C-alpha positions as a printed NumPy array, in Angstrom:
array([[ 97.054, 111.158,  11.944],
       [ 97.959, 113.21 ,  14.835],
       [ 94.655, 114.768,  15.491],
       [ 93.161, 110.925,  14.31 ],
       [ 95.711, 109.648,  17.698],
       [ 94.194, 112.755,  20.16 ],
       [ 91.073, 111.729,  19.674],
       [ 92.092, 107.944,  20.244],
       [ 93.97 , 108.187,  23.113],
       [ 91.125, 108.747,  25.772],
       [ 89.523, 105.997,  24.939],
       [ 92.296, 103.87 ,  25.299],
       [ 92.84 , 105.02 ,  28.56 ],
       [ 90.065, 104.6  ,  29.936],
       [ 89.864, 101.225,  28.021],
       [ 93.005, 100.416,  30.746],
       [ 91.837, 102.252,  33.556],
       [ 88.321, 100.186,  33.51 ],
       [ 90.455,  97.176,  32.964],
       [ 92.393,  98.042,  35.776],
       [ 89.743,  98.293,  37.832],
       [ 88.051,  94.833,  37.424],
       [ 91.173,  93.196,  37.409],
       [ 91.454,  95.579,  40.79 ],
       [ 88.168,  94.204,  42.055],
       [ 88.75 ,  90.477,  41.329],
       [ 91.968,  90.376,  43.139],
       [ 90.155,  91.678,  46.202],
       [ 87.628,  89.097,  45.88 ],
       [ 90.11 ,  86.361,  45.834],
       [ 92.158,  87.713,  48.769],
       [ 88.454,  87.778,  50.645],
       [ 88.242,  84.121,  50.027],
       [ 91.487,  83.543,  50.858],
       [ 91.009,  85.238,  53.973],
       [ 87.708,  83.528,  54.85 ],
       [ 89.851,  79.477,  54.089],
       [ 92.056,  80.447,  56.084],
       [ 89.707,  81.608,  58.656],
       [ 87.764,  78.722,  58.382],
       [ 90.575,  76.287,  59.058],
       [ 91.541,  78.162,  62.006],
       [ 88.486,  78.301,  63.478],
       [ 87.945,  74.289,  62.975],
       [ 91.454,  73.728,  64.09 ],
       [ 90.325,  75.589,  67.692],
       [ 87.086,  73.829,  67.776],
       [ 88.839,  70.112,  67.639],
       [ 91.288,  71.43 ,  70.287],
       [ 88.283,  72.256,  72.281],
       [ 86.162,  69.547,  71.685],
       [ 88.628,  66.53 ,  71.612],
       [ 91.234,  67.53 ,  74.013],
       [ 89.29 ,  69.915,  76.488],
       [ 91.074,  70.479,  80.156],
       [ 90.229,  67.842,  82.047],
       [ 90.311,  70.313,  85.198],
       [ 87.824,  72.842,  85.435],
       [ 90.247,  76.384,  86.332],
       [ 87.908,  78.197,  89.374],
       [ 88.751,  81.872,  89.905],
       [ 90.077,  82.248,  92.789],
       [ 88.48 ,  84.675,  95.187],
       [ 91.056,  87.354,  96.17 ],
       [ 90.779,  88.404, 100.128],
       [ 90.794,  91.824, 100.472],
       [ 88.751,  94.876, 101.954],
       [ 86.067,  97.336, 100.562],
       [ 85.977, 100.958, 101.962],
       [ 82.322, 102.285, 100.913],
       [ 82.162, 105.691, 101.666],
       [ 80.72 , 109.161, 100.697],
       [ 83.848, 111.185, 101.511],
       [ 84.897, 111.58 ,  98.187],
       [ 81.488, 113.888,  97.595],
       [ 82.78 , 116.854, 100.017],
       [ 85.37 , 117.186,  97.848]])
């Protein structure tokens, strides 16, 4: 009887490992689907906000006053 159990145990462990692997793959697939769904919903909300509630005034970037010193002094170092 002990010999039979010793021969069957590796097959049982392999079966459990295969089932655990398949369950992990299915869980990962559901996580990807859930993430894609949440991302699509967030994208849809942002698209609707930008489409219907766009800011009325266009903000122009301000030009900063300043000067540029162009020289080749750094080449002498």
